[in-house]
Each structure stands twice: as structure tokens, then as C-alpha cells.
Amino acid sequence: MSKGLVLVIDDEPQIQKLFRVILTHAGYDMISAGTGKEGLSELVYKKPNAVLLDMGLPDMEGSEVLLRIREISDVAVIMVSVRGQEEVKVQCLENGADDYVTKPFSAVELTARLQAVLRRKTTPGIVDEVFENAGLRLEFNTRAATLHGQPLKLTAIEYGLLTLFIKNAGRVLTMRQILRDVWATDNDEKLNSVRVYLNHLRQKIEADPAQPKRIVNEPGIGYRFNLL
Amino acid sequence: MRVGTEQINLLCRSNSSVIMLNDAGEPFFDGALGDQISLADEQKGLVHWVIANKKSAGRFSDTLPQQPLMYLPLISSGIVRAVLVIKLADNARLDLAQRTLLESFTALMTLVLEKDELLRISREARMKEDTQKLQSALLDNLSHELKTPLTIIAGYLDALLLYHEWPKDALELLEESRLASLRLTNSVDAVLDLTKLDTGNFKPNYALCDVKDVVSEAVKQAVIGSNVNRVKVECPQEPLAVQVDFYMLTQALKNMINNALTHGPAQGDVDVKVNSLNQKVLINIIDQGGGIPKDVLAKIFDKFYRGSQTKKGGLGLGLSISKRFIELNNGTVEAANLSPQGFMMSVVLPVIDKEEKL
């Protein structure tokens, strides 16, 4: 059975072929488009589960295609970029991209990321107002949190961070997105607080805070909450 | 300017010339506009005095009024742009109306000069911008043209290794090829980075980062293949915030770690130690190799420098890129031999206030 339909928007036939080899072996079906325009129409008619979107397309920038996609669809989008385009990556994540891979990417990395974003889209994050994953349990009505049955004492900010992450499990959140959601500010000077409070949260919910598995760092970009 | 001097000559029955200043602020005597008035050395000295003091000198002024010539500075935005030299007939007198007119003329001439200057500056800026845009577009294109085939080669090799069974000898060849494609990617990155640096197309994109994140990413990128367990990292527990371009600093450290892995003993450890002291963060990268001779210690951060005992390949670009990236991020880098054994490179970066109030 197919794990889902993936739309690849990239103008290089050989890169498309590479994606096809990797995706087919990982159990996905794939359709492809060579331009942004074509990609958008494929999106509308074929309704894929995920989109792999190249940053540079012949007719428009990948970031522009992303904005158009987000006007019409909540589909999982992974940007495909080259190294050193950090600002553009951050911009795309803030505009609604779920994740990114950097060329040259490995098959393992690509399928892991694809699986993570699809998991978010297919599992409704919050069932019965309770979140539960690998021993971490959160009741949204009562704000009660437990780890392996032991109650967790979370401050208001830590609780805010954790719920934001849970709602966006599998997705990369930029520092600024976190700041805006939890602190309700655009003040860049507060960015370091995000880091400090995340560290506090990690101390409480990670088995080994020095080797975090749930809240992992996306270097230079932000953080991602993984379901274990 | 010539028209200006002619008008002044008509007004005052004089000879006059305008001495322009070059970019360094020095008077350009040979290229004076208007009448040619030859100046003796002491008169040239007076022109210098006018420029330095931004005041008029010579006849009808407070400074050396006994001099036969008038020296008037043309000043705009507080800078002397040129000096107007007027030679009047010996018995000439200037009445009030003439003086007022003369002042108006000099004001007008100053405006003309200022307009020329602004035009020149904006033209230069536009040219520079156009060149940069073109270079940046060419570099993007170059990067795309180099990276796309590399992605295909590395990706196909990856797929061949992952999805197919191979006899042992073929497997070895494929794995070697995959490692080579990764090395080539690194070299391409280095050359592109250096080109961008040299053409001024590398603008740092500063963001608050935790040094630990940068270090662990650099280590991750540096260890490919057989080096996985050779790098030992020591970091303090608390986050150390620095204001840096994440990509640049990662590349800088990656190159330095690579260097340590290459020049240290074949299976020797490389230690990466992070410490904070006095609002600074110190990153030491230490290998157990024999170090390098004192006289070339200063050269290792030079472009294309390669040690005389350098065993394998390498472009000699890595450390020079490291140095420039670190300096663009307000840091410093040094190298030293350790006694009795080992070699250490140290990076120092300013730390941003750790815990701030909310």
C-alpha cells in the first residue's frame, strides 16, 4: 500500500528521477512538475499528501510558489535548497513551509523528514483533549502534564512552549515563530530567552537533556518537536 | 567653474582661478580652472592653510592681508571642495556691492561643485550595485550548475548503495565514490565561499545562536567516514549566546576540525573545548600531531598556503576561509604549538548577555 502521494516541483529531470528512486523505494507514489505554475495545478487536481519544492524554478522562486500553495492548501511542504541560503529558509518556514532539505541530501534524511511531516498531517495532534506520546502526557483542559506517570511542574511559559510544539510536531519552528506565539512579541532581543526557557523545558521532559530526542535543534533555523 | 571665474573677472577686473581638491583632500595645482595664475611655494602654502583652516586668506582678509592675492575656500557640508584664487589689480578696491556679489558667486560655485560631487557619488554607487548584482547572479548560477550534478551523483550513489545488493569489491568502489562526491561537495563549497568573500558578495546574516549548536553542527559536518569517533567535544552546560552568521561560523569551525583530523595522528583524537570567560567564548581545537614549525605558524591562515609536509590533497583554502568568516563575525583566531605534543587553534568570540529579564 502506498504511504502517500508526493508532488515534486523541480525543473531538473535528473533530480526528479533521483526523487522518484528514493520515494518509490520508501513506499510513496510520486508525481512531478517542472515549473511553479504546473506544480500549482497538479496540487489542485491531484491533491498530493506532501510537496517537495525546489527553491529555484524557471518561472518563479520557490518561496513565491510556497505562498501560492498556502493560499489554497494546508499540504505538507518541504523546501529543497542549497547550502548557505539560511535567510530564505527561515523566511519560507515562517511563511508556512513544514521543513527543508539541503542539496546534496541523503535518501535516509529525505525520507525521515517526509515521514515526520506526514505524521503530523495524518495524526490529529490532539485527540480527546489529551496528548500522549512515549510516556509524555498532557491534558489540555486541566493543563496537567505527566512524564511516565510522574507529574511535571511546568511554568506558564514552559506549558506554552510545549503546547506550541505539540501542535506542530514534526515541523520546524523558527526562533521568531516561537517568540511570536509564546511571548507575543517581535522583539529580537528576547530571542535568547527562547533558548533559555527551551533548555529548562528540556531538563524536564527529555530522558537525557544533553542529548535531546524530543525537542531537537535545527541548526541556525530553530527547533523541531519529534514524536518518539 | 570657468564661467564662474569669467564672471568674477568681469566684476572685479581681476584674474581668477579655481584650484580643485583631489579625493585625498590635496590641492591639484596643475589642473586649476580659469586663468592660469602661477603660484610661488609660499603662496601654495597659503592655499594649504586655507584648506586646513576653512577660512579665507590673503588680501581683504584677516590672515596675511598684505599678500597680493585673495584666497577663498569653497565649502559645502563643512568640507573645503576647492579654493578660489583671485588676482586683483594692485590699486583695486572692492566696494560693498562688489563684495556681496563676490560672496554670492562663491556660494553658487560651491553649489555647482556639490552637485557634481553628489552626481559622481551616486553614479559610482549605482555602478557598484549593478556590478554586485551581476556578480551575485553569476555566482548563484555557478553554484546551481556545480551543485546540481553533485546532488545527482551523490544521490544516485546513495540510492545504489541503499537499494541494491553488490559484490564486496563493487561495494568498496561505490562507497569510495560516495565519499569522494562528499569531498568534492566540500571543495566546491569552499571555492564558492571564497569567491563570494573576494567579490564582497558575502553579507553576514547575524542571528543569536548557541555556540553549542554551532559546534555540534560543525562536528557533524566534519566527520565523514572513518573519523566518526575521533572528535571529542567539551561544552559547559548553560547556553552561550553569540551574535553570528550561523553558516559562516559553522563552516569556519568545520574547516578547522577537518584540518585537525587531517594533520593529527591517523587515529588520534581531536578535542574541541568550549569555555566562557569575561563576556567571551573561547573555542579550542586541539590535535595530538607534531604541530608546525614556528616560522610558518603565522602563514597557516593565508590563502593557498599548504604545509611542506602536507600529506594528502586539500586546496589550502579551508583555514583562510575560517579566518575571514571568524573576523566577519567579530572574532579572532590564533594557532599555537603545544608542549610537549599537539597543536591548538583558538577562536574567541564576544558573548551576548546570558540571562535577560523578561
Coordinates of C-alpha atoms in Angstrom, one line a residue:
Chain A
M1 CA 0.0 0.0 0.0
S2 CA 1.2 3.5 -0.8
K3 CA 2.3 5.6 2.1
G4 CA 1.0 8.7 0.2
L5 CA 1.3 10.8 -2.9
V6 CA 4.2 13.2 -3.2
L7 CA 4.4 16.1 -5.6
V8 CA 7.9 17.0 -6.6
I9 CA 8.3 20.5 -8.1
D10 CA 11.8 20.7 -9.7
D11 CA 13.0 21.6 -13.2
E12 CA 15.9 19.2 -13.4
P13 CA 14.8 15.9 -14.9
Q14 CA 17.7 14.0 -13.2
I15 CA 16.8 15.4 -9.8
Q16 CA 13.2 14.3 -10.4
K17 CA 14.5 10.9 -11.2
L18 CA 16.5 10.8 -8.0
F19 CA 13.4 11.7 -6.0
R20 CA 11.5 9.0 -7.8
V21 CA 14.0 6.3 -7.0
I22 CA 14.1 7.3 -3.3
L23 CA 10.4 7.9 -2.9
T24 CA 9.4 4.7 -4.7
H25 CA 11.7 2.6 -2.5
A26 CA 10.3 4.3 0.6
G27 CA 6.8 3.3 -0.5
Y28 CA 5.4 6.6 -1.8
D29 CA 3.8 7.4 -5.1
M30 CA 5.2 10.4 -6.9
I31 CA 4.0 13.0 -9.5
S32 CA 6.2 15.7 -10.8
A33 CA 6.1 19.2 -12.2
G34 CA 8.8 21.2 -13.9
T35 CA 7.6 24.7 -13.2
G36 CA 5.8 26.5 -10.3
K37 CA 2.7 27.0 -12.4
E38 CA 2.5 23.4 -13.4
G39 CA 3.1 22.4 -9.8
L40 CA 0.2 24.5 -8.5
S41 CA -2.2 23.0 -11.0
E42 CA -1.0 19.5 -10.1
L43 CA -1.6 20.3 -6.5
V44 CA -5.2 21.4 -7.2
Y45 CA -6.1 18.4 -9.4
K46 CA -4.1 15.5 -7.8
K47 CA -4.3 16.6 -4.1
P48 CA -0.9 15.1 -3.0
N49 CA -0.1 14.5 0.7
A50 CA 3.2 16.3 0.5
V51 CA 5.1 18.6 -1.8
L52 CA 8.9 18.7 -2.3
L53 CA 9.5 22.2 -3.6
D54 CA 12.8 23.4 -5.1
M55 CA 13.9 26.9 -4.2
G56 CA 14.8 28.0 -7.7
L57 CA 12.3 27.3 -10.6
P58 CA 12.4 28.6 -14.1
D59 CA 9.2 30.6 -13.9
M60 CA 9.2 31.8 -10.3
E61 CA 11.1 31.5 -7.0
G62 CA 10.2 28.5 -4.8
S63 CA 9.3 31.0 -2.0
E64 CA 6.7 32.5 -4.3
V65 CA 5.2 29.1 -5.1
L66 CA 5.1 28.4 -1.4
L67 CA 3.0 31.5 -0.8
R68 CA 0.6 30.5 -3.6
I69 CA 0.3 27.0 -2.2
R70 CA -0.5 28.3 1.3
E71 CA -3.3 30.4 -0.2
I72 CA -5.1 27.3 -1.3
S73 CA -3.8 24.3 0.7
D74 CA -2.5 23.1 4.0
V75 CA -0.5 20.3 2.4
A76 CA 2.9 19.4 3.9
V77 CA 5.6 21.3 2.1
I78 CA 9.4 20.5 2.3
M79 CA 11.7 23.1 0.6
V80 CA 14.7 21.8 -1.3
S81 CA 17.6 24.3 -1.1
V82 CA 21.3 24.6 -1.5
R83 CA 23.6 25.4 1.4
G84 CA 24.0 28.9 2.7
Q85 CA 20.5 30.1 1.9
E86 CA 19.7 30.4 5.6
E87 CA 17.7 33.6 5.4
V88 CA 15.5 32.3 2.6
K89 CA 14.9 29.0 4.5
V90 CA 13.8 30.9 7.6
Q91 CA 11.6 33.1 5.5
C92 CA 9.9 30.0 3.9
L93 CA 9.4 28.3 7.3
E94 CA 7.8 31.4 8.6
N95 CA 5.6 31.5 5.5
G96 CA 4.3 28.0 6.2
A97 CA 6.8 25.5 4.9
D98 CA 7.0 22.5 7.1
D99 CA 10.6 21.6 6.7
Y100 CA 13.6 21.8 4.3
V101 CA 16.4 19.6 2.9
T102 CA 19.7 20.8 1.7
K103 CA 21.3 19.6 -1.5
P104 CA 23.1 17.2 -1.7
F105 CA 20.7 15.3 0.6
S106 CA 20.8 11.6 1.6
A107 CA 17.9 9.3 0.9
V108 CA 17.7 8.4 4.6
E109 CA 17.4 12.1 5.6
L110 CA 14.8 12.9 3.0
T111 CA 12.5 10.0 3.9
A112 CA 12.9 10.7 7.6
R113 CA 11.8 14.3 7.2
L114 CA 9.0 13.3 4.9
Q115 CA 7.7 10.8 7.3
A116 CA 7.9 13.3 10.2
V117 CA 5.8 16.0 8.4
L118 CA 3.3 13.5 7.1
R119 CA 2.8 12.1 10.6
R120 CA 1.8 15.5 11.8
K121 CA -0.7 15.9 9.0
T122 CA -2.2 12.4 9.4
T123 CA -2.4 12.0 13.1
P124 CA -4.8 14.6 14.5
G125 CA -2.4 16.2 17.1
I126 CA -4.9 16.5 19.9
V127 CA -7.4 13.6 20.5
D128 CA -9.9 14.0 23.3
E129 CA -8.1 17.0 24.6
V130 CA -5.2 14.7 25.6
F131 CA -1.8 14.4 24.0
E132 CA 0.2 11.3 24.7
N133 CA 3.5 10.1 23.2
A134 CA 6.2 7.9 24.6
G135 CA 5.3 8.5 28.2
L136 CA 4.7 12.2 27.9
R137 CA 1.1 13.1 28.6
L138 CA -0.6 16.4 28.5
E139 CA -4.3 17.2 29.4
F140 CA -5.3 20.4 27.7
N141 CA -8.4 21.0 29.9
T142 CA -6.7 20.7 33.2
R143 CA -3.2 21.7 32.0
A144 CA -1.9 18.6 33.8
A145 CA 1.4 17.2 32.5
T146 CA 3.0 13.9 33.4
L147 CA 6.1 12.0 32.3
H148 CA 5.9 8.3 32.7
G149 CA 3.1 8.8 35.3
Q150 CA 5.1 11.3 37.3
P151 CA 3.6 14.8 37.5
L152 CA 5.6 17.5 35.7
K153 CA 5.7 21.0 37.1
L154 CA 5.6 23.4 34.2
T155 CA 5.7 27.2 34.4
A156 CA 3.2 29.1 32.2
I157 CA 5.9 29.7 29.6
E158 CA 7.1 26.1 29.5
Y159 CA 3.5 25.0 29.1
G160 CA 3.0 27.5 26.3
L161 CA 6.2 26.2 24.6
L162 CA 5.2 22.6 25.0
T163 CA 1.7 23.0 23.6
L164 CA 3.1 25.0 20.6
F165 CA 5.5 22.2 19.9
I166 CA 2.8 19.5 20.2
K167 CA 0.5 21.3 17.8
N168 CA 3.4 21.5 15.3
A169 CA 5.0 18.1 16.0
G170 CA 7.4 17.1 13.2
R171 CA 7.6 20.6 11.9
V172 CA 10.5 23.1 12.1
L173 CA 9.6 26.2 14.1
T174 CA 11.9 29.2 13.7
M175 CA 13.0 31.1 16.8
R176 CA 10.9 34.0 15.7
Q177 CA 7.8 31.9 15.3
I178 CA 8.2 30.6 18.8
L179 CA 8.8 34.1 20.2
R180 CA 5.7 35.4 18.5
D181 CA 3.5 32.6 19.6
V182 CA 4.6 32.2 23.2
W183 CA 5.9 35.7 24.1
A184 CA 3.6 37.6 21.7
T185 CA 6.4 39.8 20.7
D186 CA 8.6 40.5 17.6
N187 CA 11.4 41.9 19.8
D188 CA 14.5 40.2 18.6
E189 CA 16.3 41.0 21.9
K190 CA 14.1 38.4 23.5
L191 CA 15.4 35.6 21.2
N192 CA 17.8 34.4 23.8
S193 CA 15.0 33.9 26.3
V194 CA 13.6 31.3 23.9
R195 CA 16.8 29.4 24.2
V196 CA 17.0 29.7 28.0
Y197 CA 13.4 28.5 28.5
L198 CA 13.7 25.7 26.0
N199 CA 16.6 24.5 28.0
H200 CA 14.5 24.5 31.1
L201 CA 11.8 22.5 29.3
R202 CA 14.3 20.0 28.0
Q203 CA 15.5 19.4 31.6
K204 CA 12.0 18.4 32.5
I205 CA 10.8 16.3 29.5
E206 CA 14.0 14.8 28.0
A207 CA 15.4 11.5 29.2
D208 CA 18.9 12.9 28.6
P209 CA 18.8 16.7 28.3
A210 CA 22.3 16.7 26.9
Q211 CA 21.2 14.5 24.0
P212 CA 17.6 15.8 23.4
K213 CA 15.3 13.5 21.4
R214 CA 12.0 15.3 21.6
I215 CA 13.0 18.9 21.1
V216 CA 15.8 18.9 18.6
N217 CA 17.8 21.8 17.3
E218 CA 17.7 22.7 13.6
P219 CA 21.0 24.5 13.4
G220 CA 20.8 28.1 12.6
I221 CA 17.0 27.9 12.0
G222 CA 15.0 26.9 15.1
Y223 CA 13.6 23.8 16.7
R224 CA 11.5 20.7 15.9
F225 CA 9.4 18.6 18.2
N226 CA 9.7 14.9 17.4
L227 CA 7.1 12.3 18.3
L228 CA 9.1 9.4 19.7
Chain B
M1 CA 33.6 76.8 -12.9
R2 CA 35.2 78.6 -15.9
V3 CA 32.1 80.6 -16.4
G4 CA 32.2 81.5 -12.7
T5 CA 35.8 82.7 -12.9
E6 CA 35.0 84.8 -16.0
Q7 CA 32.1 86.5 -14.2
I8 CA 34.3 87.2 -11.2
N9 CA 36.9 88.7 -13.6
L10 CA 34.3 91.0 -15.2
L11 CA 33.0 92.0 -11.8
C12 CA 36.3 92.8 -10.1
R13 CA 38.5 93.4 -13.2
S14 CA 40.7 90.5 -12.0
N15 CA 42.3 87.3 -13.0
S16 CA 40.9 84.3 -11.1
S17 CA 41.3 80.5 -11.0
V18 CA 39.7 77.6 -9.1
I19 CA 42.0 75.0 -7.6
M20 CA 40.2 71.8 -7.1
L21 CA 41.0 69.2 -4.4
N22 CA 41.6 65.5 -5.2
D23 CA 40.0 62.7 -3.3
A24 CA 42.7 62.8 -0.6
G25 CA 41.9 66.5 0.0
E26 CA 45.1 67.7 -1.6
P27 CA 45.0 70.8 -3.9
F28 CA 45.6 69.9 -7.6
F29 CA 47.6 73.0 -8.7
D30 CA 48.4 71.8 -12.2
G31 CA 44.7 71.4 -13.1
A32 CA 43.4 74.8 -11.9
L33 CA 40.4 76.0 -13.8
G34 CA 40.0 79.5 -15.2
D35 CA 43.1 81.8 -15.6
Q36 CA 46.5 80.3 -15.0
I37 CA 47.9 82.1 -12.0
S38 CA 51.3 80.7 -11.2
L39 CA 51.8 80.4 -7.5
A40 CA 55.1 80.5 -5.7
D41 CA 55.8 77.9 -3.0
E42 CA 54.8 80.2 -0.1
Q43 CA 51.6 81.0 -2.0
K44 CA 50.8 77.3 -2.4
G45 CA 51.4 77.1 1.3
L46 CA 48.7 79.7 1.8
V47 CA 46.3 77.5 -0.2
H48 CA 47.1 74.6 2.1
W49 CA 46.4 76.9 5.1
V50 CA 43.0 77.9 3.6
I51 CA 42.1 74.2 3.2
A52 CA 43.2 73.3 6.7
N53 CA 41.5 76.2 8.4
K54 CA 38.5 76.6 6.2
K55 CA 38.9 80.4 6.2
S56 CA 39.8 82.9 3.6
A57 CA 43.3 84.4 3.5
G58 CA 45.3 87.0 1.7
R59 CA 44.1 90.4 0.5
F60 CA 40.9 91.8 2.3
S61 CA 41.1 89.0 4.9
D62 CA 42.3 88.7 8.5
T63 CA 45.2 86.4 7.5
L64 CA 48.2 87.9 5.7
P65 CA 46.2 90.8 4.1
Q66 CA 49.5 92.2 2.7
Q67 CA 49.5 89.3 0.2
P68 CA 48.6 90.4 -3.3
L69 CA 46.1 87.5 -4.0
M70 CA 42.8 86.6 -2.5
Y71 CA 42.3 83.0 -1.4
L72 CA 38.6 82.0 -0.8
P73 CA 37.6 78.5 0.3
L74 CA 34.5 76.9 -1.4
I75 CA 32.9 75.0 1.4
S76 CA 30.0 72.6 1.3
S77 CA 28.9 70.3 4.1
G78 CA 31.7 71.5 6.2
I79 CA 34.3 70.3 3.7
V80 CA 36.6 72.5 1.5
R81 CA 35.8 71.4 -2.1
A82 CA 38.1 73.9 -3.9
V83 CA 40.0 77.2 -3.4
L84 CA 39.2 80.2 -5.4
V85 CA 42.3 82.4 -6.1
I86 CA 41.7 86.0 -7.3
K87 CA 44.4 88.3 -8.6
L88 CA 43.2 91.9 -8.5
A89 CA 45.0 94.9 -10.0
D90 CA 47.4 96.4 -7.4
N91 CA 45.3 99.5 -6.7
A92 CA 42.0 97.8 -6.9
R93 CA 39.4 98.3 -4.2
L94 CA 36.3 96.2 -3.7
D95 CA 33.2 98.2 -2.7
L96 CA 30.4 96.7 -0.7
A97 CA 28.2 95.8 -3.7
Q98 CA 31.2 94.0 -5.3
R99 CA 31.9 92.1 -2.2
T100 CA 28.3 91.0 -1.8
L101 CA 28.3 89.8 -5.4
L102 CA 31.6 88.0 -4.9
E103 CA 30.1 86.2 -2.0
S104 CA 27.0 85.2 -4.0
F105 CA 29.3 83.9 -6.8
T106 CA 31.3 81.8 -4.5
A107 CA 28.1 80.4 -2.9
L108 CA 26.8 79.5 -6.4
M109 CA 30.1 77.9 -7.4
T110 CA 30.1 75.9 -4.2
L111 CA 26.6 74.6 -5.1
V112 CA 27.8 73.6 -8.5
L113 CA 30.7 71.7 -7.0
E114 CA 28.4 70.0 -4.5
K115 CA 26.0 68.9 -7.2
D116 CA 28.9 67.4 -9.3
E117 CA 30.2 65.6 -6.3
L118 CA 26.8 64.1 -5.4
L119 CA 26.3 63.1 -9.1
R120 CA 29.6 61.4 -9.0
I121 CA 28.9 59.5 -5.8
S122 CA 25.5 58.3 -6.9
R123 CA 26.9 57.2 -10.3
E124 CA 29.6 55.2 -8.6
A125 CA 27.2 53.7 -6.1
R126 CA 24.9 52.6 -8.9
M127 CA 27.7 51.1 -10.9
K128 CA 28.9 49.3 -7.8
E129 CA 25.4 48.0 -7.1
D130 CA 25.0 46.8 -10.7
T131 CA 28.3 45.0 -10.6
Q132 CA 27.4 43.4 -7.4
K133 CA 24.0 42.3 -8.6
L134 CA 25.6 40.8 -11.7
Q135 CA 28.3 39.0 -9.7
S136 CA 25.8 37.7 -7.3
A137 CA 23.5 36.4 -10.1
L138 CA 26.5 34.8 -11.8
L139 CA 27.6 33.2 -8.5
D140 CA 24.1 31.8 -7.9
N141 CA 24.1 30.4 -11.3
L142 CA 27.6 28.9 -10.9
S143 CA 26.5 27.4 -7.5
H144 CA 23.4 25.8 -9.1
E145 CA 25.4 24.5 -12.1
L146 CA 28.0 22.9 -9.8
K147 CA 25.7 21.6 -7.1
T148 CA 23.0 20.0 -9.3
P149 CA 25.3 17.4 -10.9
L150 CA 26.9 16.8 -7.5
T151 CA 23.5 16.2 -5.9
I152 CA 22.7 13.8 -8.7
I153 CA 26.0 11.9 -8.4
A154 CA 25.9 11.7 -4.6
G155 CA 22.2 10.8 -4.6
Y156 CA 22.4 8.1 -7.2
L157 CA 25.4 6.5 -5.4
D158 CA 23.4 6.7 -2.2
A159 CA 20.5 5.0 -3.9
L160 CA 22.7 2.3 -5.5
L161 CA 24.2 1.6 -2.1
L162 CA 20.9 1.6 -0.3
Y163 CA 18.6 -0.3 -2.6
H164 CA 20.8 -2.9 -4.3
E165 CA 23.0 -5.8 -3.4
W166 CA 26.6 -5.6 -4.5
P167 CA 29.6 -8.0 -4.5
K168 CA 32.2 -6.9 -2.0
D169 CA 34.6 -5.4 -4.5
A170 CA 31.9 -3.3 -6.2
L171 CA 30.6 -2.2 -2.9
E172 CA 34.0 -0.8 -2.0
L173 CA 34.2 1.2 -5.2
L174 CA 30.8 2.6 -4.7
E175 CA 31.5 3.6 -1.2
E176 CA 34.8 5.3 -2.2
S177 CA 32.9 7.1 -4.9
R178 CA 30.3 8.4 -2.5
L179 CA 33.0 9.6 -0.1
A180 CA 34.7 11.3 -3.0
S181 CA 31.5 13.1 -4.0
L182 CA 31.1 14.4 -0.5
R183 CA 34.7 15.6 -0.5
L184 CA 34.1 17.3 -3.8
T185 CA 31.0 19.0 -2.4
N186 CA 33.2 20.4 0.4
S187 CA 35.7 21.7 -2.1
V188 CA 33.0 23.3 -4.2
D189 CA 31.6 24.9 -1.1
A190 CA 35.0 26.3 -0.2
V191 CA 35.7 27.7 -3.6
L192 CA 32.2 29.3 -3.8
D193 CA 32.6 30.7 -0.3
L194 CA 35.9 32.2 -1.1
T195 CA 34.7 33.7 -4.4
K196 CA 31.8 35.3 -2.6
L197 CA 34.1 36.7 0.0
D198 CA 36.5 38.1 -2.5
T199 CA 33.8 39.8 -4.6
G200 CA 32.1 41.2 -1.5
N201 CA 29.0 39.1 -2.1
F202 CA 29.0 37.6 1.3
K203 CA 26.9 39.7 3.7
P204 CA 26.8 38.2 7.2
N205 CA 23.3 37.4 8.4
Y206 CA 23.7 37.8 12.1
A207 CA 21.4 35.9 14.4
L208 CA 21.6 34.9 18.1
C209 CA 22.9 31.3 18.2
D210 CA 24.0 29.0 21.0
V211 CA 27.7 28.2 20.5
K212 CA 27.0 24.6 21.3
D213 CA 24.6 24.3 18.4
V214 CA 27.3 25.7 16.1
V215 CA 30.0 23.4 17.4
S216 CA 27.8 20.3 17.2
E217 CA 26.8 21.1 13.6
A218 CA 30.4 21.7 12.6
V219 CA 31.5 18.4 14.1
K220 CA 28.6 16.6 12.4
Q221 CA 29.7 18.0 9.0
A222 CA 33.4 17.4 9.6
V223 CA 33.3 13.8 10.4
I224 CA 32.6 11.7 7.4
G225 CA 33.5 8.1 7.0
S226 CA 36.1 6.7 9.4
N227 CA 36.5 9.7 11.6
V228 CA 33.2 9.4 13.5
N229 CA 34.6 8.7 16.9
R230 CA 37.8 10.8 16.8
V231 CA 36.3 14.2 17.8
K232 CA 35.6 14.8 21.5
V233 CA 33.6 17.8 22.4
E234 CA 33.6 19.5 25.8
C235 CA 31.0 22.2 26.4
P236 CA 29.6 24.0 29.5
Q237 CA 26.0 23.2 30.5
E238 CA 24.4 26.6 30.1
P239 CA 23.7 28.1 26.7
L240 CA 26.3 30.5 25.4
A241 CA 24.6 33.1 23.1
V242 CA 26.7 34.6 20.3
Q243 CA 25.6 37.0 17.6
V244 CA 26.9 35.4 14.5
D245 CA 26.1 34.2 11.0
F246 CA 25.4 30.5 11.7
Y247 CA 26.5 29.3 8.3
M248 CA 29.8 31.2 8.4
L249 CA 30.8 30.1 11.9
T250 CA 29.8 26.5 11.2
Q251 CA 32.0 26.4 8.1
A252 CA 34.9 28.1 9.9
L253 CA 34.9 25.5 12.7
K254 CA 34.3 22.7 10.3
N255 CA 37.4 23.6 8.3
M256 CA 39.4 23.8 11.5
I257 CA 38.2 20.5 12.8
N258 CA 38.9 18.9 9.3
N259 CA 42.4 20.4 9.5
A260 CA 43.0 18.9 12.9
L261 CA 41.7 15.5 11.7
T262 CA 44.0 15.6 8.7
H263 CA 47.2 16.8 10.4
G264 CA 46.8 14.9 13.7
P265 CA 48.0 11.3 14.1
A266 CA 46.0 8.9 11.9
Q267 CA 43.6 7.6 14.6
G268 CA 44.3 10.3 17.2
D269 CA 41.6 12.2 19.0
V270 CA 40.7 15.8 18.2
D271 CA 39.4 17.8 21.2
V272 CA 37.0 20.6 20.8
K273 CA 36.8 22.6 24.1
V274 CA 34.3 25.4 24.6
N275 CA 34.8 27.8 27.5
S276 CA 33.4 31.1 28.5
L277 CA 35.4 33.9 30.2
N278 CA 34.8 37.6 30.7
Q279 CA 32.0 38.0 28.2
K280 CA 33.9 36.0 25.6
V281 CA 33.6 32.5 24.4
L282 CA 36.8 30.5 23.7
I283 CA 36.7 27.6 21.3
N284 CA 39.9 25.5 21.3
I285 CA 40.5 22.8 18.7
I286 CA 43.4 20.6 19.7
D287 CA 45.1 17.7 17.8
Q288 CA 47.9 15.4 19.0
G289 CA 50.0 16.0 15.9
G290 CA 53.6 17.3 15.8
G291 CA 52.4 20.9 15.3
I292 CA 54.1 23.1 12.8
P293 CA 57.4 25.0 12.6
K294 CA 57.3 28.4 14.3
D295 CA 58.2 30.3 11.2
V296 CA 55.1 29.2 9.3
L297 CA 52.7 29.4 12.2
A298 CA 51.5 32.8 11.0
K299 CA 51.1 31.6 7.5
I300 CA 48.6 28.8 8.0
F301 CA 45.7 31.2 7.7
D302 CA 46.9 32.5 4.3
K303 CA 45.1 31.6 1.1
F304 CA 46.5 28.6 -0.7
Y305 CA 49.2 28.0 2.0
R306 CA 49.9 24.4 2.4
G307 CA 52.4 22.9 4.8
S308 CA 55.6 21.4 3.3
Q309 CA 54.8 18.1 5.0
T310 CA 51.2 18.1 3.9
K311 CA 50.4 14.5 3.0
K312 CA 47.2 14.4 1.1
G313 CA 45.1 16.7 -1.1
G314 CA 43.5 19.9 0.0
L315 CA 43.3 23.2 -1.6
G316 CA 44.9 25.2 1.2
L317 CA 41.7 27.3 1.4
G318 CA 40.0 25.9 4.5
L319 CA 41.8 27.8 7.2
S320 CA 41.9 31.1 5.2
I321 CA 38.1 30.9 4.8
S322 CA 37.9 30.1 8.6
K323 CA 39.9 33.2 9.5
R324 CA 37.8 35.5 7.2
F325 CA 34.5 34.1 8.4
I326 CA 35.5 34.5 12.0
E327 CA 36.7 38.0 11.5
L328 CA 33.5 38.9 9.8
N329 CA 31.8 37.7 12.9
N330 CA 33.9 40.0 15.2
G331 CA 36.0 37.1 16.4
T332 CA 39.7 36.3 16.3
V333 CA 41.6 33.2 15.6
E334 CA 45.1 32.1 16.6
A335 CA 47.3 29.0 16.3
A336 CA 49.9 27.6 18.7
N337 CA 52.1 24.6 19.2
L338 CA 51.5 22.8 22.5
S339 CA 54.3 21.3 24.5
P340 CA 55.3 18.5 24.6
Q341 CA 52.9 17.4 21.9
G342 CA 50.0 18.8 19.9
F343 CA 48.7 21.7 18.0
M344 CA 45.9 24.1 19.0
M345 CA 43.8 26.6 17.2
S346 CA 41.7 29.0 19.3
V347 CA 38.7 31.1 18.3
V348 CA 37.5 33.9 20.5
L349 CA 34.0 35.4 20.1
P350 CA 32.1 38.0 22.1
V351 CA 29.2 36.7 24.1
I352 CA 25.8 38.3 24.3
D353 CA 24.3 38.8 27.8
K354 CA 23.3 35.4 29.0
E355 CA 20.1 35.5 31.1
E356 CA 18.0 38.6 30.5
K357 CA 15.0 39.7 32.4
L358 CA 11.5 39.1 31.0

